[in-house]
mmCIF file of C-alpha atoms and ligand atoms in Angstrom:
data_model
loop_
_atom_site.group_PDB
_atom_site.id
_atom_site.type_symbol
_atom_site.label_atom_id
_atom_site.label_comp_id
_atom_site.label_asym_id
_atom_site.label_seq_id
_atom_site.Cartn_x
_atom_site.Cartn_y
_atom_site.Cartn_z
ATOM 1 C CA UNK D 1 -11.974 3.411 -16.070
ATOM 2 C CA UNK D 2 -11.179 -0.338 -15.151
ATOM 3 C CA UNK D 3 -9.977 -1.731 -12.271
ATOM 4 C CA UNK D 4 -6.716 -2.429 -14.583
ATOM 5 C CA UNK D 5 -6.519 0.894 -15.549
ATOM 6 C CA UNK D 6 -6.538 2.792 -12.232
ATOM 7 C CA UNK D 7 -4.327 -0.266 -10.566
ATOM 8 C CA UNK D 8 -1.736 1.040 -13.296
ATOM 9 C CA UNK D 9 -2.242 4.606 -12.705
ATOM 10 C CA UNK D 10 -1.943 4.544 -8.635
ATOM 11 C CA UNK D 11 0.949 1.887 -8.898
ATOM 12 C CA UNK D 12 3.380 3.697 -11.373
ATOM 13 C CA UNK D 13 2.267 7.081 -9.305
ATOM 14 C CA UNK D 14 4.928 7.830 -6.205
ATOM 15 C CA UNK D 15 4.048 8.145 -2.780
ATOM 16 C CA UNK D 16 7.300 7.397 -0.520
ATOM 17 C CA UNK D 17 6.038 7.414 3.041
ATOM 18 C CA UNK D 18 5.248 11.111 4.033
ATOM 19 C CA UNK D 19 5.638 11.911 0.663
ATOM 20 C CA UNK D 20 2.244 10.596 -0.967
ATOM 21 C CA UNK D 21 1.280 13.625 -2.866
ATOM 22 C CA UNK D 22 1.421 12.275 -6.646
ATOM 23 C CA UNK D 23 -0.508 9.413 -5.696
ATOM 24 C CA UNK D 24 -2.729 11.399 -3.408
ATOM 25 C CA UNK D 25 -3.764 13.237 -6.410
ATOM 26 C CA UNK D 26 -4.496 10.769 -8.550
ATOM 27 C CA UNK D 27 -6.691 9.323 -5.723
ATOM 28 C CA UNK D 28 -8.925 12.111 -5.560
ATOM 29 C CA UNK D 29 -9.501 12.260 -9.129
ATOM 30 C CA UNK D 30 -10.165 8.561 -9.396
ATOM 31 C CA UNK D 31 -12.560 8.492 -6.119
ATOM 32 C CA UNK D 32 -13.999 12.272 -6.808
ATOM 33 C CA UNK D 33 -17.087 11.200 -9.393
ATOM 34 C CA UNK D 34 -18.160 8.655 -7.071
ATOM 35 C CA UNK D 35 -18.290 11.030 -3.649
ATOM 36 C CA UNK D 36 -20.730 13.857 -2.490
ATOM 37 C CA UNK D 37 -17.568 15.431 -0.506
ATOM 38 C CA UNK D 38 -14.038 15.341 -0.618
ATOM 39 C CA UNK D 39 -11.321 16.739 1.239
ATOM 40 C CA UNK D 40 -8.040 16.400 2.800
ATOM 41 C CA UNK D 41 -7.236 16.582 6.668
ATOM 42 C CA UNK D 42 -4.060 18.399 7.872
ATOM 43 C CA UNK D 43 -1.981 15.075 8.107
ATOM 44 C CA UNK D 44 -2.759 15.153 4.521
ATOM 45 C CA UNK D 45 -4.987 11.968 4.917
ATOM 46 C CA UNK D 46 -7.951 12.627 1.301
ATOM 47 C CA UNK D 47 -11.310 11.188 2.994
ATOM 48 C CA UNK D 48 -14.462 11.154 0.332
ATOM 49 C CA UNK D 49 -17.597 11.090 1.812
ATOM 50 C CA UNK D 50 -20.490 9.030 0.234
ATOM 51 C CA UNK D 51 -23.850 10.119 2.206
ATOM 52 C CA UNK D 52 -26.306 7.426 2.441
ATOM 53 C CA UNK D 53 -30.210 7.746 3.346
ATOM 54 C CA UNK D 54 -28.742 7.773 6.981
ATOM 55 C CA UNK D 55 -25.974 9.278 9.005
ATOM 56 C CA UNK D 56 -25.665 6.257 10.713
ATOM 57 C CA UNK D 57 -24.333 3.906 11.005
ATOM 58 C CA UNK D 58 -20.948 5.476 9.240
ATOM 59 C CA UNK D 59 -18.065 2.806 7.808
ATOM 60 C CA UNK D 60 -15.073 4.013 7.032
ATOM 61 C CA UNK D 61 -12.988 1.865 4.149
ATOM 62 C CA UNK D 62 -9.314 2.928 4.569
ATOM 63 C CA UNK D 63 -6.601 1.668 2.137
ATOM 64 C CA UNK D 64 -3.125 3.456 2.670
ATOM 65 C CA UNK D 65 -1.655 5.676 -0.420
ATOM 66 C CA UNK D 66 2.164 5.234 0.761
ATOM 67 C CA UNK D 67 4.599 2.924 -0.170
ATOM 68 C CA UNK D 68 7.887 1.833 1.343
ATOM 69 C CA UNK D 69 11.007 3.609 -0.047
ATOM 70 C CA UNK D 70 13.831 5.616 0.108
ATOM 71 C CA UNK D 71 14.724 9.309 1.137
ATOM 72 C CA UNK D 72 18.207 11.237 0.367
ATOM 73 C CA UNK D 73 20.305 10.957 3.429
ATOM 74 C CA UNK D 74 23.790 12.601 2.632
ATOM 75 C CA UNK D 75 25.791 13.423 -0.766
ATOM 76 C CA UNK D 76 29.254 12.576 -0.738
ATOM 77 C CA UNK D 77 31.984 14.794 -2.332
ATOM 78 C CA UNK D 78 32.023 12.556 -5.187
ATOM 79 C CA UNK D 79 28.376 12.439 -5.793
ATOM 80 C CA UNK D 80 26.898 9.498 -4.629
ATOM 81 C CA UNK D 81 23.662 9.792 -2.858
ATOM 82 C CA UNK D 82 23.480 8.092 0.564
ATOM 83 C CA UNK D 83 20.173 7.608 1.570
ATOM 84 C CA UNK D 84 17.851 6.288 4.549
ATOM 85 C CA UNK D 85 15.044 3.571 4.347
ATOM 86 C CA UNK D 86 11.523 4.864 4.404
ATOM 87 C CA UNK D 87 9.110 1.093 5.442
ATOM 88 C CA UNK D 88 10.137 -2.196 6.082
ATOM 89 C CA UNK D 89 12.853 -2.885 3.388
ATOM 90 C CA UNK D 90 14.986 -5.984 3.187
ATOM 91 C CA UNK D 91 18.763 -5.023 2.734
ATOM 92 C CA UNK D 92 19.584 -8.075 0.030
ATOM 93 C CA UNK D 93 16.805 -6.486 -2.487
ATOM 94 C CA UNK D 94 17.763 -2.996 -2.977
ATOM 95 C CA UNK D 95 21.542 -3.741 -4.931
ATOM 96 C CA UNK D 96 21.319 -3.406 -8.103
ATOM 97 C CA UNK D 97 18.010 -1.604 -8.276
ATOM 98 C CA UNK D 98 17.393 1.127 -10.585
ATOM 99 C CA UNK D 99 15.532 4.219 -9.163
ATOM 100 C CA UNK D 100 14.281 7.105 -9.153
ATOM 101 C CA UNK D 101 14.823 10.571 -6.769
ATOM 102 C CA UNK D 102 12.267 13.325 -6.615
ATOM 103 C CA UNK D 103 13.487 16.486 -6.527
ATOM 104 C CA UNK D 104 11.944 19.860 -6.604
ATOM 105 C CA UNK D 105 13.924 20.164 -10.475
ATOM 106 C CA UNK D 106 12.370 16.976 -11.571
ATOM 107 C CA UNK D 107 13.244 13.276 -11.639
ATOM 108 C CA UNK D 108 16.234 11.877 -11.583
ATOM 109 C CA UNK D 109 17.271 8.330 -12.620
ATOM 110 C CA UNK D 110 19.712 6.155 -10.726
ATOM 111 C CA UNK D 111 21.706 2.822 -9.445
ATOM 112 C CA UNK D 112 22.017 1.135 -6.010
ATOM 113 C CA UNK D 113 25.900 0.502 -5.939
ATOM 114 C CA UNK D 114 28.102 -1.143 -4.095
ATOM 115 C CA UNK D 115 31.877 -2.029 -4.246
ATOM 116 C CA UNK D 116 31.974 -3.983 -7.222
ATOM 117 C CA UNK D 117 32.275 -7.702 -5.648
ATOM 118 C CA UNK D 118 35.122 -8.919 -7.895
ATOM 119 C CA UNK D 119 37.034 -6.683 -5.589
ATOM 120 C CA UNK D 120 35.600 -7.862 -1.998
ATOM 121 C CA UNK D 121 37.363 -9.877 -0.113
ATOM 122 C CA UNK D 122 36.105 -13.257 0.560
ATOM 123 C CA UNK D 123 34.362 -13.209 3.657
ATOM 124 C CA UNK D 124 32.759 -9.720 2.816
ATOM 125 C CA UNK D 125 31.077 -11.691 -0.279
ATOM 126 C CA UNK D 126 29.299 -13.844 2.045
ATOM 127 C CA UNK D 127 27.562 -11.091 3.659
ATOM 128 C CA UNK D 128 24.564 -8.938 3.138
ATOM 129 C CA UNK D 129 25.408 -5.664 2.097
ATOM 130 C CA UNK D 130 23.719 -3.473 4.768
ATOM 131 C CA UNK D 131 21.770 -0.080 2.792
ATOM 132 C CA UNK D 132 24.594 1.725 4.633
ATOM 133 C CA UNK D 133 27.035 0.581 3.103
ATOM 134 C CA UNK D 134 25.477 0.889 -0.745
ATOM 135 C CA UNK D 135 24.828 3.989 -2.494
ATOM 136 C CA UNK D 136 22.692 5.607 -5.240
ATOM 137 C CA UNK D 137 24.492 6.490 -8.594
ATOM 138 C CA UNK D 138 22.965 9.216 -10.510
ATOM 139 C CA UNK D 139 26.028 9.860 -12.560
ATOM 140 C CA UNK D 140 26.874 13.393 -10.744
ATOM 141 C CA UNK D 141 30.092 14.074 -11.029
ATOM 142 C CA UNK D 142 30.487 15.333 -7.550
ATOM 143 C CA UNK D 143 28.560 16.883 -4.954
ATOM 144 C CA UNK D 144 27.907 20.237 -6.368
ATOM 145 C CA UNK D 145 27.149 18.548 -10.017
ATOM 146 C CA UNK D 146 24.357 16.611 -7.848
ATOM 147 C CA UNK D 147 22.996 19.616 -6.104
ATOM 148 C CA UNK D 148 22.948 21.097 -9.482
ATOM 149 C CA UNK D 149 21.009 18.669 -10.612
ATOM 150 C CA UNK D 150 18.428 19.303 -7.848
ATOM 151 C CA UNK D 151 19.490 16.745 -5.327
ATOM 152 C CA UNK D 152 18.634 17.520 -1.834
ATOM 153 C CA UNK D 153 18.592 15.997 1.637
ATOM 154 C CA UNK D 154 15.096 14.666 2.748
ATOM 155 C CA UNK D 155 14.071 14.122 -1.350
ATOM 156 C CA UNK D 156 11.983 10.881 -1.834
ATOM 157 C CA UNK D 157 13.789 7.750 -3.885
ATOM 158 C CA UNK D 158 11.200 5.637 -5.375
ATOM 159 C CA UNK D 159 12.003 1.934 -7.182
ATOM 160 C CA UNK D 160 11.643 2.656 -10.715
ATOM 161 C CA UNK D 161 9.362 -0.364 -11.868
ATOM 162 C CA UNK D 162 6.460 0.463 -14.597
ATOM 163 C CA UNK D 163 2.925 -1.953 -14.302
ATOM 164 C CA UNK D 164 2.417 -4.921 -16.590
ATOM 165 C CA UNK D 165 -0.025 -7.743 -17.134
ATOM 166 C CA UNK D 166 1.937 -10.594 -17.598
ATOM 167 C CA UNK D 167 -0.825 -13.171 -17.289
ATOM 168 C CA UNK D 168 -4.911 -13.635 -17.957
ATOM 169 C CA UNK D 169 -5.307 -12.000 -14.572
ATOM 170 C CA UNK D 170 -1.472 -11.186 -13.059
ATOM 171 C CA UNK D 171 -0.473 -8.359 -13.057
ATOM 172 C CA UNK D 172 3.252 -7.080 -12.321
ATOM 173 C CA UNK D 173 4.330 -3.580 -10.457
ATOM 174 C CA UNK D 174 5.469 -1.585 -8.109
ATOM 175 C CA UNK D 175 3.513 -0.655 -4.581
ATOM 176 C CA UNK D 176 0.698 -2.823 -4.985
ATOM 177 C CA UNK D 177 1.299 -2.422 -0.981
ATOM 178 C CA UNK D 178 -1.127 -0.796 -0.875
ATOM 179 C CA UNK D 179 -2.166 0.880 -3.796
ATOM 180 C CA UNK D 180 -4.156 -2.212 -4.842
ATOM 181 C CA UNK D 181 -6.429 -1.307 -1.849
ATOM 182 C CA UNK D 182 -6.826 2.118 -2.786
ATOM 183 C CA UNK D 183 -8.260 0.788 -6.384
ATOM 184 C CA UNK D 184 -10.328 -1.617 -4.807
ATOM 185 C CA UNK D 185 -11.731 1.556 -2.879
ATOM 186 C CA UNK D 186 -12.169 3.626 -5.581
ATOM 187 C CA UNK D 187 -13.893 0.243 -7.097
ATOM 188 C CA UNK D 188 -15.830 -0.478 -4.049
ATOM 189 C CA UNK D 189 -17.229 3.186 -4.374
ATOM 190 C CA UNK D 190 -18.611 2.830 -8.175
ATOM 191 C CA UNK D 191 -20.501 0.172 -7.439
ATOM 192 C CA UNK D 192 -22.110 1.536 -4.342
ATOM 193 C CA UNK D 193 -25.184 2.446 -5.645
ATOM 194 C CA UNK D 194 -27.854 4.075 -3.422
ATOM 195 C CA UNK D 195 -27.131 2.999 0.269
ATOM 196 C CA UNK D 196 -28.697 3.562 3.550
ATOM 197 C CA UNK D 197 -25.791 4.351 5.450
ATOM 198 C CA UNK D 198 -23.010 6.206 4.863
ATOM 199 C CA UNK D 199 -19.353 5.353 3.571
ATOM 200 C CA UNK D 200 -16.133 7.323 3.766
ATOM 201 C CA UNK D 201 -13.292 6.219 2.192
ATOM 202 C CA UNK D 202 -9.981 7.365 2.929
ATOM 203 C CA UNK D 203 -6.359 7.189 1.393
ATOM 204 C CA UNK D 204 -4.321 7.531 4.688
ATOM 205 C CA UNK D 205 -0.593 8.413 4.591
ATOM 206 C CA UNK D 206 2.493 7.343 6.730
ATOM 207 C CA UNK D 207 1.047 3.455 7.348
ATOM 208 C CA UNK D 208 3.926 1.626 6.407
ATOM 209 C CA UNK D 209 6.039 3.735 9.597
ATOM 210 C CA UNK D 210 3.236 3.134 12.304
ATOM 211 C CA UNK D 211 -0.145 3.212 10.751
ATOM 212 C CA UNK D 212 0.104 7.110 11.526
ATOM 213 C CA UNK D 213 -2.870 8.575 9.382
ATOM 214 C CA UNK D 214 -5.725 6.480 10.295
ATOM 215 C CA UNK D 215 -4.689 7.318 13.720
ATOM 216 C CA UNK D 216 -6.149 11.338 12.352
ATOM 217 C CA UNK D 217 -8.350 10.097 9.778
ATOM 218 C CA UNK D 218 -10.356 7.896 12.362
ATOM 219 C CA UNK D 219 -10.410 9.975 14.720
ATOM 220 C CA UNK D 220 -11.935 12.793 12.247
ATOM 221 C CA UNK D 221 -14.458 10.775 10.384
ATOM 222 C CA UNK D 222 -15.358 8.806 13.922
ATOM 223 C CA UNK D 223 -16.956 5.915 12.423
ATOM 224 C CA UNK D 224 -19.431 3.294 13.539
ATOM 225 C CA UNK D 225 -17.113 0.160 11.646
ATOM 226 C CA UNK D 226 -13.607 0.298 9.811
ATOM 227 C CA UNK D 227 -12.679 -2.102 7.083
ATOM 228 C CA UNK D 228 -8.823 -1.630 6.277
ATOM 229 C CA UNK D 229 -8.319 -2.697 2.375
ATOM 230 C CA UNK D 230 -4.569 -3.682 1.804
ATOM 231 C CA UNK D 231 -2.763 -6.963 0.899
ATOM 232 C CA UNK D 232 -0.938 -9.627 2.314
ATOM 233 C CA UNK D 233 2.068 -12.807 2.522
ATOM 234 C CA UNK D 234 0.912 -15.041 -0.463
ATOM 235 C CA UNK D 235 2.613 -18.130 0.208
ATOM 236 C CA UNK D 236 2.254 -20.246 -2.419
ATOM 237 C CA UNK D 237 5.900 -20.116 -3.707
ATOM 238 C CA UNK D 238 8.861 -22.433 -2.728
ATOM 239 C CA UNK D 239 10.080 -22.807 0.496
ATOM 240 C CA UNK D 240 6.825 -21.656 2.253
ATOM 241 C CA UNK D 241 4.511 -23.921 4.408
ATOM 242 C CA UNK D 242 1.269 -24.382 4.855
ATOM 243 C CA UNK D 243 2.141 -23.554 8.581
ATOM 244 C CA UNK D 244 4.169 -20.733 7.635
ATOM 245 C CA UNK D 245 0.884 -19.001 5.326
ATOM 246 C CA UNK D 246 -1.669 -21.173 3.694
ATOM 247 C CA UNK D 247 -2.508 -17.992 1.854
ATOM 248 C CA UNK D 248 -3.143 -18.171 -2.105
ATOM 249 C CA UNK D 249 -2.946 -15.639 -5.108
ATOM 250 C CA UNK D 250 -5.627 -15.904 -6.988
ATOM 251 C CA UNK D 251 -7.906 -17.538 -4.763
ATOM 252 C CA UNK D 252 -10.033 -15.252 -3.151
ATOM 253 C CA UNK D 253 -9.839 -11.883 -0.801
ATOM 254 C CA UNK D 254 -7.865 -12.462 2.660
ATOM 255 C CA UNK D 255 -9.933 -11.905 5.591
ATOM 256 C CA UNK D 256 -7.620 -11.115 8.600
ATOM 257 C CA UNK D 257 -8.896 -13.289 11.667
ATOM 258 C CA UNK D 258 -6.180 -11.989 14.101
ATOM 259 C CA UNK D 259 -2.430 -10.255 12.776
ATOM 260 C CA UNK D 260 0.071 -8.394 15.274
ATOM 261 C CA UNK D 261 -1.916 -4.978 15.859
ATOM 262 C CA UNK D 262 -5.933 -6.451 15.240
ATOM 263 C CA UNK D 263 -7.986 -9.669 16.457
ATOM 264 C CA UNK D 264 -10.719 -8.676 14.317
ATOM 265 C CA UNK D 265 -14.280 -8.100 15.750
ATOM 266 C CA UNK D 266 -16.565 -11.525 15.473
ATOM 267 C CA UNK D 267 -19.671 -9.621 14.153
ATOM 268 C CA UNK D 268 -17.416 -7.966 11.674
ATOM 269 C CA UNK D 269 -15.786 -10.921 11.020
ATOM 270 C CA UNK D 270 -19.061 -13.346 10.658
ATOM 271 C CA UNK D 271 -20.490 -10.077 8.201
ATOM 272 C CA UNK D 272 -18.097 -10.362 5.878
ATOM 273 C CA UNK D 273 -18.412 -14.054 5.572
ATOM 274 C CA UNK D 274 -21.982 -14.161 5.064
ATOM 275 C CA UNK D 275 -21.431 -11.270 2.276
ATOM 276 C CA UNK D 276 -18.917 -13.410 0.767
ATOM 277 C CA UNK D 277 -21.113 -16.614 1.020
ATOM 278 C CA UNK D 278 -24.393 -15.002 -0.247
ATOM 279 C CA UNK D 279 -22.476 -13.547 -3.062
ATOM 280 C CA UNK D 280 -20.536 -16.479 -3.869
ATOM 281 C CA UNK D 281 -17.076 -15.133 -3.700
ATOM 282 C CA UNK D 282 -14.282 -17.327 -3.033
ATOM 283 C CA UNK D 283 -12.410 -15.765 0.629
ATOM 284 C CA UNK D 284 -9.367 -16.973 2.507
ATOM 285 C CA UNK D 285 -8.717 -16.977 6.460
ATOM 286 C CA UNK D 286 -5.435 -15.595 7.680
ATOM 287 C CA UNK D 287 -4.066 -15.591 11.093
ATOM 288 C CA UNK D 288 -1.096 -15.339 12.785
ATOM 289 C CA UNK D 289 1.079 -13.520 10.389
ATOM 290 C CA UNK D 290 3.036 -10.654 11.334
ATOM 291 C CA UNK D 291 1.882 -7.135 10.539
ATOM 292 C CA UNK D 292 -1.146 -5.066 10.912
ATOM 293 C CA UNK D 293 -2.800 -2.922 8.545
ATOM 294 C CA UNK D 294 -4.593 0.419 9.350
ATOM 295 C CA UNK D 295 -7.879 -1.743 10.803
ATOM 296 C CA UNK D 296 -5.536 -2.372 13.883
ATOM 297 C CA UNK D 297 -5.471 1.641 14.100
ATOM 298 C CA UNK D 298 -8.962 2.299 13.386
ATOM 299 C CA UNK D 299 -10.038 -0.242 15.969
ATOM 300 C CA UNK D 300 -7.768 1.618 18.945
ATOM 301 C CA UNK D 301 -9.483 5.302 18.314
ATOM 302 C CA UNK D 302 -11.650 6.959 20.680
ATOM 303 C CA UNK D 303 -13.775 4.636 22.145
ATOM 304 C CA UNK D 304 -13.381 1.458 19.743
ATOM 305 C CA UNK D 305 -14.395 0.931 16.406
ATOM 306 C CA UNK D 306 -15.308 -2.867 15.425
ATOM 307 C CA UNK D 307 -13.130 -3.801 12.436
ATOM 308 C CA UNK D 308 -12.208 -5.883 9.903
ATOM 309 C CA UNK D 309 -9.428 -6.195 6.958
ATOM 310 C CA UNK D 310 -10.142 -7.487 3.317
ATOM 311 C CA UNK D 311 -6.670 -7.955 1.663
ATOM 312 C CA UNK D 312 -4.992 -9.657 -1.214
ATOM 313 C CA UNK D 313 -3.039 -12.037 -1.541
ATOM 314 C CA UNK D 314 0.598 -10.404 -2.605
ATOM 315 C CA UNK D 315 4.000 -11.807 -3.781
ATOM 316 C CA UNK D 316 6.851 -10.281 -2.983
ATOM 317 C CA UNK D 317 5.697 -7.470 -0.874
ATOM 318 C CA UNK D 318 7.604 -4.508 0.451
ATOM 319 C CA UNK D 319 10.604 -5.822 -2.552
ATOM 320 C CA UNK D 320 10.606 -3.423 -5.811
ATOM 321 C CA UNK D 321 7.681 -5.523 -7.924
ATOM 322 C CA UNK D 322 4.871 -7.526 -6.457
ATOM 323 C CA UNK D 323 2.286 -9.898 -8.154
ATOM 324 C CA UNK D 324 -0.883 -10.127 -7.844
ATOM 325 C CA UNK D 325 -4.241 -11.706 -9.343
ATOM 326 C CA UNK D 326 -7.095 -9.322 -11.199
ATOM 327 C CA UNK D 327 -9.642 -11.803 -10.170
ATOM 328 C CA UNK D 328 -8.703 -11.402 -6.027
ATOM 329 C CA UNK D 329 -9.270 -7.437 -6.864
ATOM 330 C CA UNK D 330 -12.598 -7.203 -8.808
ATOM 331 C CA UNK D 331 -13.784 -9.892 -5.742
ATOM 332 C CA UNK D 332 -12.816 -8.040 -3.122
ATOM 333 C CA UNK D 333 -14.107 -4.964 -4.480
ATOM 334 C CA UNK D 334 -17.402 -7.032 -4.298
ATOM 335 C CA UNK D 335 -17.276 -8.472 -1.668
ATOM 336 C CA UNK D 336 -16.923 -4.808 0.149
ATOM 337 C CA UNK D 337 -20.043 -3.870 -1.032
ATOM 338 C CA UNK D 338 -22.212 -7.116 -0.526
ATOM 339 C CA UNK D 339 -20.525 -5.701 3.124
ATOM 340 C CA UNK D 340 -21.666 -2.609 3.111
ATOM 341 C CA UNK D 341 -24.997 -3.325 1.942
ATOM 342 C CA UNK D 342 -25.137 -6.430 4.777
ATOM 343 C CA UNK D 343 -24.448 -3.384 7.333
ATOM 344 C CA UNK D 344 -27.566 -1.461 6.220
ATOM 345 C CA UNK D 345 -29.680 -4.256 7.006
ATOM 346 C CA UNK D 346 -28.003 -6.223 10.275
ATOM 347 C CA UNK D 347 -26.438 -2.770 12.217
HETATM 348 ZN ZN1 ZN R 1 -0.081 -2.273 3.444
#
């Protein structure tokens, strides 16, 4: 299948934080052609194994299968489902949003509501409606309709937002955070051919609440280099500096120099350049932004692990619907295995 096609798949699949089963499955399937082993560790982390000529040394790609979200909090007597924020979530994008709540019974669809504003008072209009004060409508007609219906404290509430290509190479859809780096694994893993050393790539859960399941994952696999796949700020929309991000969709893979959690390792940092120099791919520096990505994780376990991040540039991040560019995907997937195949030869 195409890049395209498995982007679609993984983003349109759930995976709240702590949740990630649907899109854990789907990952396996997608990566298990490609790998010699695959399995899952008990924080539910999938690592698949690609042996190489050599044990050593052993990379481990790691793109993160959950996305930011909501989880069922409380019911009221009338039926409204109050819920809890699962990731970084900005307050002012959630009213108005359709969803969708997982229950054991099925899916349900629903509202973010709020009192209607032609009834706030003046000064309340002015303000940000805090998630505490909104509420999901799933047209229960109280409490017990709602538990009926299969509604239960702790559920998952994903934003209901299907893929589309809108452009030559943009694309449209929900959780590209980071599902477009688990596609770019799954990618980077067809096109490994035969390789000296060896490659495991891993879907980790829980990153967007603390970068929890590399912490496992890297620890398990203990590998020799880490190379987080995820995306990042694209700032090329109005109102953003050059100072603020200088970052671009659509013009290359992001190659983190230093973020909040990760200054990335200089030989890591000089490999992937060359790779992307001797294979003519287009690649964009980022520093200073806030954030880290699982590479900040992998880099902290056991003794140290030398790592790096490839990422794409992303609009509208950690919001309902991001955007993205084809063209920064299929590169990065490339420029991940000019990478790996740079490793066999300089480490
Ligand atoms: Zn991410």
């Amino acid at each position: 299948m195409s890049l395209n096609e498995n982007l679609e798949k993984l983003t349109n699949a759930c995976g709240v934080t702590g949740r990630e089963e649907e899109a854990r499955n789907l990952l396996i399937k997608l990566m298990k052609p490609y790998a010699d082993e695959i399995g899952v560790d008990r924080l539910e982390n999938v690592i698949a194994l690609k042996k190489g000529k050599k044990s050593k040394p052993k990379i481990m790609l790691a793109a993160h299968m959950d996305e930011v979200g909501l989880m069922v909090k409380t019911v009221t007597k009338e039926g409204f489902v109050q819920f809890a924020k699962m990731g970084g979530i900005d307050d002012r994008i959630l009213l108005a949003q359709k969803v969708l709540v997982h229950t054991q019974k099925g899916t349900l669809q629903g509202i973010v509501g709020s009192k209607p504003p032609h009834i706030q008072k003046e000064d309340e209009r002015k303000k940000v409606v805090t998630y505490d004060k909104l509420f999901i409508d799933i047209g229960a007609e109280n409490n017990k309709d709602a538990a009926k219906m299969g509604v239960k404290i702790g559920d998952p509430i994903s934003f209901d937002v299907k893929y589309a290509k809108i452009g030559k190479d943009v694309v449209i859809g929900k959780a590209f955070d980071d599902r477009a780096g688990c596609a770019v694994m799954v990618e980077t893993l067809k096109q490994l051919e035969s390789i000296e050393c060896t490659v495991c790539a891993v879907g980790t859960v829980q990153e967007e609440v603390g970068l929890r399941g590399a912490a496992t994952a890297t620890f398990g696999v203990d590998p020799d280099i880490g190379i987080a796949l995820d995306v990042t700020i694209a700032g090329d929309v109005p109102g953003v500096s050059e100072f603020d991000t200088s970052l671009k969709m659509g013009k290359g893979p992001v190659l983190t120099v230093a973020d909040s959690g990760l200054i990335t390792n200089p030989k890591i940092l000089r490999l992937l350049l060359n790779a992307a120099e001797e294979s003519n791919i287009p690649c964009q520096l980022e520093t200073g932004l806030p954030g880290a990505t699982d590479a900040a994780r992998m880099s902290l376990t056991r003794q140290g692990v030398p790592s790096g991040t490839v990422s794409i540039a992303t609009r509208y991040i950690h919001s309902p619907v991001g955007m993205l560019s084809l063209k920064d995907m299929e590169n990065s997937a490339k420029l991940t295995v000019a990478a790996i195949q740079k490793i066999q030869k300089t480490f």
